[in-house]
Amino acid sequence: MKLKNSLKNLAIITVLLLMTQVSGFAQGTGSFKGKIIEQSTKQPVIGASVMLDNTQFLAATDTLGVFTIENVPAGSYSVTFSSMGFQTKNITEIIISSNKTYYSEIELLEDATTLEGVTISTFKGENNPLTPVSSFSYSREEIFRNPGAQGDIMRALSTLPGVVSSGSQFSAIAARGQGTRDNVYMVDEIPIFNLSHLEAEGFASGFNDPNGGRFSIFAPRIIDNVAFQNGGFGANYGRRSSSYLGLGVKEGNRASWSFSAQADLLGGTVIADGPISKKTSLFVAGRYQNFAMLISMLDEQRAAVSFGDYLIKSTTELNDKNKLSVIAMFNPEATSRKIDDIEAGLDMNEDNSGRTMLWDHQSSQAVVGLNLRTLLNNTSYLTNVLYYRASTVDNNFGRFNPSLDSNGIIINPRADGYENRLRHITNDQQEVGYRSIYTKNFDKLKIIAGVDAMMVSLDYERLLSRTDTIYTFRARDISANPTQYYQILDPSQFNAAFDDNAFNGSGYVTLSWKVANGFTLNSGVRYDYTGFTEQHTLSPRLSGSIALNSRHSINFASGIYYQDPGYSDIAGQTAGNTLKNERTIQSIVGYKMQISNDLKFVAEGWHKQFDDVTVQPNRAQSYLTNDGSGYAYGADISLTKRLSDNYYGQVSYSYMESKRDDHDGLGEYDYIFNVPHTFSLMGSYKPNDKWIFSGKFRYSTGRPTDSYIIHPDVFNDPDMVRYSQEVTRVNGERLPDFISMDVRADYNMHREWGTFSAFVDLVNISNRFNVNSEQFVPETGRIMNIGLGVFPTFGVRFEL
């Protein structure tokens, strides 16, 4: 991939940065207000200390847990929250604006651990006895600063140990030997199955897309906190078996209004945030992205790509006991490549050429949810969540038949006609769900018990308009006629229609017992009923932490995890072919050393056993079975410096093996996410209140890809020359290693009217072409690589 007009782009960036040097009004002052509550009981913490680091500004909470700091000069601050009997918490980059009040609700974890006179600074989800293994978190500012992530939470997670991503081209994550669709996603305690844009179902085989989407559905600065657990999560969560990702959407400011707008290379984002009454706050965000400029700058093939993300969240303190949050999200997207986008001169063998495919993809996702938290007494509370989720997908895939020269260059894209709708897929889902979680705290025991119930409606159709030819195959796919070096796909083998409803129900309980000082044991069990599979499952789980001393601990987790089949996989089966839930048995043991209050070292080893794995006997057909099995194992080490003292960073290394066996006589093979070695190094430094510089280096072993041989002229017809690809060994080779260096620079200027920012975020500055996958080109017999080189973005942001 080539970066076009680089001097012009550099000039644009330079102008943007020079704009930040314009003079403004003198800085004014603002206020910082908030409420501190206990994480375990949600009760107010009285007498807690709040200090703006490296200043004389401090305050203490009153009998309601509320604090206020007045007359703070506009700028960014790091804040420390502390109280006797609680872990000290640090929040970085609190932005104080002139004549405005920054408001935040803070949760503190109990039982502070002292390190030779220094108190550990905890971050969301960290040092929590309920999540002793594989726990990581990001603050809002850490997400935004993450170089190469461009404010995207899913891209920011790619640097965590044990996480495999598809580099800078895709944003979905895969954890510890499993796939991108195997993760639990919770947004304000609402289960959501898809957090990414631009994952066109049916683009390849339509089964377990190894890449996932390309951008998350959350614009920068929407997510306020992130809790990620790379396996070993408790019985509270299920129906997915790999990892847990909990996202908290920012609550509206209860004290004053603020407005911000960001314009970048892909589009723009607008956010409004403030109170609408004494008890209710509002947070509203809208984003629209269009890739036309970027596609032109990167000299990519023409296509129309756009999406939007619209969110509104209100938070109301109904009274001293009840807090109600209401959230609504709408996420439409559209992408197309039509015959008018194809120009003569296109090289069919060039990377990212798109071959002879045409497509028109339209989809949307909508979520509405209510979350009511009720304080029952001083030691217990109840959370009730009611939600509605709907998604629609309408995909058309076509083909054009161009005339080519001897080198594979298109002479005329319309020479032999084209089809806009060879394959058509619609997938409409609706879900109404209810969750009720009860939490009770005793002296040395904590009980969490809950029930989930959901009614799912699925309307799915997949149509092939005519008999099609498949040019990539395995020998077993054409065993009926082994001299025919291609596969005929009949509509009867592809078409599917499904319109049905199903009920899913779950119940779970977790007991967290403080056995002794420094020894916590968590035991739990989860029951699930899955309507579409008519299957009852029981999942016992156990985890714990043993503190060797004030700095060192041993942590462990083990359990059984069941995973529901994907809805599109259920809908694609013939009558009578009912899929089963996949089962994973996980075991994790780790060592953690808290070197200082914000510096942590973690080493973990893990193992997974997979049973009843869904497999696809014939890649071109929709028929699936649960004949597969497999295993994965590995080890992760990481050293994390949390954001404090104006800098933060992380270095991590992961070793992993992931194997599968479809029990089809071909034996064991590397799973698509078998990436033995992954290394990442990331750092960010803020030399003053204006500049922030960040960098990230990533390396990983190349992904597995099939071994194959090429058959020429399979039709023996000079007027219809076609090649075919016979797969001789599934994932028998590897793509080139992934190597990328990302850099980011931010400039911030605080003035009396607000804050002006400019940023440059460059992914893969060396422009190394990192290959994510290969595609065979039957017209030329060559291999086209799908991947990405440099990926730039830059923009400006105003906050008023």
PDB file of N, CA, C and O in Angstrom, residues 136 138 146 156-164 176 230 600-604 635-641 649-655 676-683 696-700:
ATOM      1  N   PHE A 136      -7.190  -6.504  33.811  1.00  0.00           N
ATOM      2  CA  PHE A 136      -6.553  -5.289  33.326  1.00  0.00           C
ATOM      3  C   PHE A 136      -7.625  -4.208  33.198  1.00  0.00           C
ATOM      4  O   PHE A 136      -8.813  -4.508  33.081  1.00  0.00           O
ATOM      5  N   TYR A 138      -8.349   0.116  31.770  1.00  0.00           N
ATOM      6  CA  TYR A 138      -7.900   1.352  31.139  1.00  0.00           C
ATOM      7  C   TYR A 138      -8.765   2.492  31.652  1.00  0.00           C
ATOM      8  O   TYR A 138      -9.985   2.338  31.817  1.00  0.00           O
ATOM      9  N   ASN A 146      -3.644   6.031  23.722  1.00  0.00           N
ATOM     10  CA  ASN A 146      -3.032   4.820  23.184  1.00  0.00           C
ATOM     11  C   ASN A 146      -2.653   5.027  21.719  1.00  0.00           C
ATOM     12  O   ASN A 146      -3.522   5.191  20.861  1.00  0.00           O
ATOM     13  N   ALA A 156      -7.149  -0.345  21.434  1.00  0.00           N
ATOM     14  CA  ALA A 156      -6.306  -0.136  22.604  1.00  0.00           C
ATOM     15  C   ALA A 156      -6.037  -1.452  23.329  1.00  0.00           C
ATOM     16  O   ALA A 156      -4.959  -1.663  23.893  1.00  0.00           O
ATOM     17  N   LEU A 157      -7.004  -2.371  23.308  1.00  0.00           N
ATOM     18  CA  LEU A 157      -6.842  -3.642  24.012  1.00  0.00           C
ATOM     19  C   LEU A 157      -5.813  -4.554  23.349  1.00  0.00           C
ATOM     20  O   LEU A 157      -5.375  -5.540  23.953  1.00  0.00           O
ATOM     21  N   SER A 158      -5.430  -4.260  22.125  1.00  0.00           N
ATOM     22  CA  SER A 158      -4.553  -5.166  21.376  1.00  0.00           C
ATOM     23  C   SER A 158      -3.163  -5.295  21.990  1.00  0.00           C
ATOM     24  O   SER A 158      -2.429  -6.224  21.653  1.00  0.00           O
ATOM     25  N   THR A 159      -2.790  -4.399  22.888  1.00  0.00           N
ATOM     26  CA  THR A 159      -1.460  -4.477  23.501  1.00  0.00           C
ATOM     27  C   THR A 159      -1.451  -5.313  24.777  1.00  0.00           C
ATOM     28  O   THR A 159      -0.387  -5.555  25.343  1.00  0.00           O
ATOM     29  N   LEU A 160      -2.596  -5.772  25.235  1.00  0.00           N
ATOM     30  CA  LEU A 160      -2.641  -6.539  26.472  1.00  0.00           C
ATOM     31  C   LEU A 160      -2.067  -7.937  26.249  1.00  0.00           C
ATOM     32  O   LEU A 160      -2.228  -8.525  25.178  1.00  0.00           O
ATOM     33  N   PRO A 161      -1.406  -8.500  27.253  1.00  0.00           N
ATOM     34  CA  PRO A 161      -0.832  -9.847  27.091  1.00  0.00           C
ATOM     35  C   PRO A 161      -1.912 -10.894  26.861  1.00  0.00           C
ATOM     36  O   PRO A 161      -2.982 -10.865  27.479  1.00  0.00           O
ATOM     37  N   GLY A 162      -1.623 -11.823  25.940  1.00  0.00           N
ATOM     38  CA  GLY A 162      -2.570 -12.877  25.623  1.00  0.00           C
ATOM     39  C   GLY A 162      -3.632 -12.495  24.625  1.00  0.00           C
ATOM     40  O   GLY A 162      -4.467 -13.323  24.248  1.00  0.00           O
ATOM     41  N   VAL A 163      -3.633 -11.230  24.179  1.00  0.00           N
ATOM     42  CA  VAL A 163      -4.631 -10.750  23.223  1.00  0.00           C
ATOM     43  C   VAL A 163      -4.018 -10.732  21.829  1.00  0.00           C
ATOM     44  O   VAL A 163      -2.915 -10.217  21.636  1.00  0.00           O
ATOM     45  N   VAL A 164      -4.737 -11.296  20.864  1.00  0.00           N
ATOM     46  CA  VAL A 164      -4.301 -11.305  19.468  1.00  0.00           C
ATOM     47  C   VAL A 164      -5.290 -10.469  18.669  1.00  0.00           C
ATOM     48  O   VAL A 164      -6.507 -10.664  18.778  1.00  0.00           O
ATOM     49  N   ARG A 176      -6.307 -15.600  24.064  1.00  0.00           N
ATOM     50  CA  ARG A 176      -5.750 -16.872  24.495  1.00  0.00           C
ATOM     51  C   ARG A 176      -6.286 -18.072  23.706  1.00  0.00           C
ATOM     52  O   ARG A 176      -6.900 -18.981  24.249  1.00  0.00           O
ATOM     53  N   ASN A 230      -8.918 -11.685  30.991  1.00  0.00           N
ATOM     54  CA  ASN A 230      -8.520 -12.574  29.907  1.00  0.00           C
ATOM     55  C   ASN A 230      -8.679 -14.041  30.321  1.00  0.00           C
ATOM     56  O   ASN A 230      -7.727 -14.805  30.389  1.00  0.00           O
ATOM     57  N   LYS A 600       3.368  -2.618  38.273  1.00  0.00           N
ATOM     58  CA  LYS A 600       2.950  -3.983  38.574  1.00  0.00           C
ATOM     59  C   LYS A 600       3.546  -4.955  37.564  1.00  0.00           C
ATOM     60  O   LYS A 600       3.570  -4.689  36.365  1.00  0.00           O
ATOM     61  N   PHE A 601       4.020  -6.095  38.076  1.00  0.00           N
ATOM     62  CA  PHE A 601       4.507  -7.191  37.234  1.00  0.00           C
ATOM     63  C   PHE A 601       3.577  -8.390  37.416  1.00  0.00           C
ATOM     64  O   PHE A 601       3.239  -8.762  38.533  1.00  0.00           O
ATOM     65  N   VAL A 602       3.176  -9.000  36.290  1.00  0.00           N
ATOM     66  CA  VAL A 602       2.277 -10.157  36.327  1.00  0.00           C
ATOM     67  C   VAL A 602       2.809 -11.227  35.386  1.00  0.00           C
ATOM     68  O   VAL A 602       3.208 -10.933  34.249  1.00  0.00           O
ATOM     69  N   ALA A 603       2.836 -12.464  35.865  1.00  0.00           N
ATOM     70  CA  ALA A 603       3.175 -13.620  35.032  1.00  0.00           C
ATOM     71  C   ALA A 603       2.095 -14.681  35.250  1.00  0.00           C
ATOM     72  O   ALA A 603       1.749 -14.989  36.394  1.00  0.00           O
ATOM     73  N   GLU A 604       1.572 -15.229  34.136  1.00  0.00           N
ATOM     74  CA  GLU A 604       0.508 -16.226  34.238  1.00  0.00           C
ATOM     75  C   GLU A 604       0.725 -17.340  33.222  1.00  0.00           C
ATOM     76  O   GLU A 604       1.156 -17.087  32.090  1.00  0.00           O
ATOM     77  N   ALA A 635       1.648 -18.803  28.108  1.00  0.00           N
ATOM     78  CA  ALA A 635       2.103 -18.026  29.251  1.00  0.00           C
ATOM     79  C   ALA A 635       2.214 -16.561  28.842  1.00  0.00           C
ATOM     80  O   ALA A 635       2.574 -16.248  27.701  1.00  0.00           O
ATOM     81  N   ASP A 636       1.879 -15.664  29.770  1.00  0.00           N
ATOM     82  CA  ASP A 636       1.932 -14.225  29.533  1.00  0.00           C
ATOM     83  C   ASP A 636       2.735 -13.565  30.648  1.00  0.00           C
ATOM     84  O   ASP A 636       2.600 -13.932  31.819  1.00  0.00           O
ATOM     85  N   ILE A 637       3.524 -12.588  30.287  1.00  0.00           N
ATOM     86  CA  ILE A 637       4.198 -11.755  31.286  1.00  0.00           C
ATOM     87  C   ILE A 637       4.011 -10.300  30.894  1.00  0.00           C
ATOM     88  O   ILE A 637       3.990  -9.954  29.704  1.00  0.00           O
ATOM     89  N   SER A 638       3.852  -9.445  31.889  1.00  0.00           N
ATOM     90  CA  SER A 638       3.666  -8.022  31.596  1.00  0.00           C
ATOM     91  C   SER A 638       4.186  -7.179  32.740  1.00  0.00           C
ATOM     92  O   SER A 638       4.161  -7.589  33.906  1.00  0.00           O
ATOM     93  N   LEU A 639       4.664  -6.008  32.390  1.00  0.00           N
ATOM     94  CA  LEU A 639       5.095  -5.000  33.346  1.00  0.00           C
ATOM     95  C   LEU A 639       4.352  -3.723  32.982  1.00  0.00           C
ATOM     96  O   LEU A 639       4.513  -3.200  31.873  1.00  0.00           O
ATOM     97  N   THR A 640       3.515  -3.248  33.905  1.00  0.00           N
ATOM     98  CA  THR A 640       2.627  -2.128  33.609  1.00  0.00           C
ATOM     99  C   THR A 640       2.892  -0.974  34.548  1.00  0.00           C
ATOM    100  O   THR A 640       2.866  -1.132  35.776  1.00  0.00           O
ATOM    101  N   LYS A 641       3.137   0.180  33.969  1.00  0.00           N
ATOM    102  CA  LYS A 641       3.259   1.432  34.721  1.00  0.00           C
ATOM    103  C   LYS A 641       2.009   2.250  34.436  1.00  0.00           C
ATOM    104  O   LYS A 641       1.803   2.724  33.332  1.00  0.00           O
ATOM    105  N   GLY A 649       3.219   3.311  30.787  1.00  0.00           N
ATOM    106  CA  GLY A 649       3.737   2.408  29.771  1.00  0.00           C
ATOM    107  C   GLY A 649       3.453   0.958  30.117  1.00  0.00           C
ATOM    108  O   GLY A 649       3.008   0.626  31.219  1.00  0.00           O
ATOM    109  N   GLN A 650       3.721   0.109  29.156  1.00  0.00           N
ATOM    110  CA  GLN A 650       3.508  -1.325  29.339  1.00  0.00           C
ATOM    111  C   GLN A 650       4.425  -2.089  28.403  1.00  0.00           C
ATOM    112  O   GLN A 650       4.607  -1.711  27.244  1.00  0.00           O
ATOM    113  N   VAL A 651       5.001  -3.170  28.911  1.00  0.00           N
ATOM    114  CA  VAL A 651       5.744  -4.096  28.073  1.00  0.00           C
ATOM    115  C   VAL A 651       5.197  -5.481  28.381  1.00  0.00           C
ATOM    116  O   VAL A 651       4.978  -5.836  29.540  1.00  0.00           O
ATOM    117  N   SER A 652       4.924  -6.269  27.342  1.00  0.00           N
ATOM    118  CA  SER A 652       4.341  -7.590  27.563  1.00  0.00           C
ATOM    119  C   SER A 652       4.848  -8.564  26.499  1.00  0.00           C
ATOM    120  O   SER A 652       5.182  -8.176  25.376  1.00  0.00           O
ATOM    121  N   TYR A 653       4.886  -9.831  26.897  1.00  0.00           N
ATOM    122  CA  TYR A 653       5.235 -10.914  25.983  1.00  0.00           C
ATOM    123  C   TYR A 653       4.291 -12.077  26.248  1.00  0.00           C
ATOM    124  O   TYR A 653       3.975 -12.390  27.408  1.00  0.00           O
ATOM    125  N   SER A 654       3.841 -12.717  25.169  1.00  0.00           N
ATOM    126  CA  SER A 654       2.939 -13.864  25.282  1.00  0.00           C
ATOM    127  C   SER A 654       3.432 -15.000  24.404  1.00  0.00           C
ATOM    128  O   SER A 654       3.841 -14.780  23.252  1.00  0.00           O
ATOM    129  N   TYR A 655       3.385 -16.199  24.973  1.00  0.00           N
ATOM    130  CA  TYR A 655       3.615 -17.416  24.197  1.00  0.00           C
ATOM    131  C   TYR A 655       2.317 -18.207  24.195  1.00  0.00           C
ATOM    132  O   TYR A 655       1.653 -18.347  25.229  1.00  0.00           O
ATOM    133  N   PRO A 676       2.215 -18.069  18.113  1.00  0.00           N
ATOM    134  CA  PRO A 676       3.094 -18.447  19.231  1.00  0.00           C
ATOM    135  C   PRO A 676       3.714 -17.283  19.987  1.00  0.00           C
ATOM    136  O   PRO A 676       3.790 -17.313  21.219  1.00  0.00           O
ATOM    137  N   HIS A 677       4.188 -16.258  19.277  1.00  0.00           N
ATOM    138  CA  HIS A 677       4.939 -15.198  19.961  1.00  0.00           C
ATOM    139  C   HIS A 677       4.310 -13.837  19.681  1.00  0.00           C
ATOM    140  O   HIS A 677       4.075 -13.469  18.520  1.00  0.00           O
ATOM    141  N   THR A 678       4.054 -13.087  20.759  1.00  0.00           N
ATOM    142  CA  THR A 678       3.541 -11.724  20.650  1.00  0.00           C
ATOM    143  C   THR A 678       4.284 -10.843  21.641  1.00  0.00           C
ATOM    144  O   THR A 678       4.420 -11.205  22.824  1.00  0.00           O
ATOM    145  N   PHE A 679       4.767  -9.715  21.161  1.00  0.00           N
ATOM    146  CA  PHE A 679       5.494  -8.776  22.020  1.00  0.00           C
ATOM    147  C   PHE A 679       4.984  -7.368  21.748  1.00  0.00           C
ATOM    148  O   PHE A 679       4.750  -6.988  20.592  1.00  0.00           O
ATOM    149  N   SER A 680       4.800  -6.600  22.803  1.00  0.00           N
ATOM    150  CA  SER A 680       4.398  -5.200  22.623  1.00  0.00           C
ATOM    151  C   SER A 680       5.095  -4.325  23.649  1.00  0.00           C
ATOM    152  O   SER A 680       5.353  -4.746  24.786  1.00  0.00           O
ATOM    153  N   LEU A 681       5.386  -3.120  23.236  1.00  0.00           N
ATOM    154  CA  LEU A 681       6.032  -2.122  24.082  1.00  0.00           C
ATOM    155  C   LEU A 681       5.344  -0.794  23.825  1.00  0.00           C
ATOM    156  O   LEU A 681       5.271  -0.338  22.673  1.00  0.00           O
ATOM    157  N   MET A 682       4.812  -0.194  24.867  1.00  0.00           N
ATOM    158  CA  MET A 682       4.046   1.037  24.708  1.00  0.00           C
ATOM    159  C   MET A 682       4.426   2.023  25.789  1.00  0.00           C
ATOM    160  O   MET A 682       4.696   1.643  26.943  1.00  0.00           O
ATOM    161  N   GLY A 683       4.460   3.315  25.439  1.00  0.00           N
ATOM    162  CA  GLY A 683       4.748   4.334  26.421  1.00  0.00           C
ATOM    163  C   GLY A 683       4.156   5.674  26.036  1.00  0.00           C
ATOM    164  O   GLY A 683       3.917   5.951  24.854  1.00  0.00           O
ATOM    165  N   LYS A 696       4.255   3.128  20.322  1.00  0.00           N
ATOM    166  CA  LYS A 696       3.929   1.718  20.543  1.00  0.00           C
ATOM    167  C   LYS A 696       4.600   0.863  19.475  1.00  0.00           C
ATOM    168  O   LYS A 696       4.527   1.172  18.282  1.00  0.00           O
ATOM    169  N   PHE A 697       5.261  -0.213  19.919  1.00  0.00           N
ATOM    170  CA  PHE A 697       5.852  -1.183  19.000  1.00  0.00           C
ATOM    171  C   PHE A 697       5.175  -2.520  19.230  1.00  0.00           C
ATOM    172  O   PHE A 697       4.999  -2.960  20.365  1.00  0.00           O
ATOM    173  N   ARG A 698       4.806  -3.202  18.130  1.00  0.00           N
ATOM    174  CA  ARG A 698       4.146  -4.507  18.227  1.00  0.00           C
ATOM    175  C   ARG A 698       4.794  -5.500  17.258  1.00  0.00           C
ATOM    176  O   ARG A 698       5.105  -5.151  16.114  1.00  0.00           O
ATOM    177  N   TYR A 699       4.969  -6.694  17.774  1.00  0.00           N
ATOM    178  CA  TYR A 699       5.462  -7.794  16.959  1.00  0.00           C
ATOM    179  C   TYR A 699       4.654  -9.040  17.289  1.00  0.00           C
ATOM    180  O   TYR A 699       4.338  -9.303  18.452  1.00  0.00           O
ATOM    181  N   SER A 700       4.328  -9.817  16.270  1.00  0.00           N
ATOM    182  CA  SER A 700       3.720 -11.130  16.511  1.00  0.00           C
ATOM    183  C   SER A 700       4.045 -12.061  15.356  1.00  0.00           C
ATOM    184  O   SER A 700       4.273 -11.622  14.216  1.00  0.00           O
TER     185      SER A 700
END
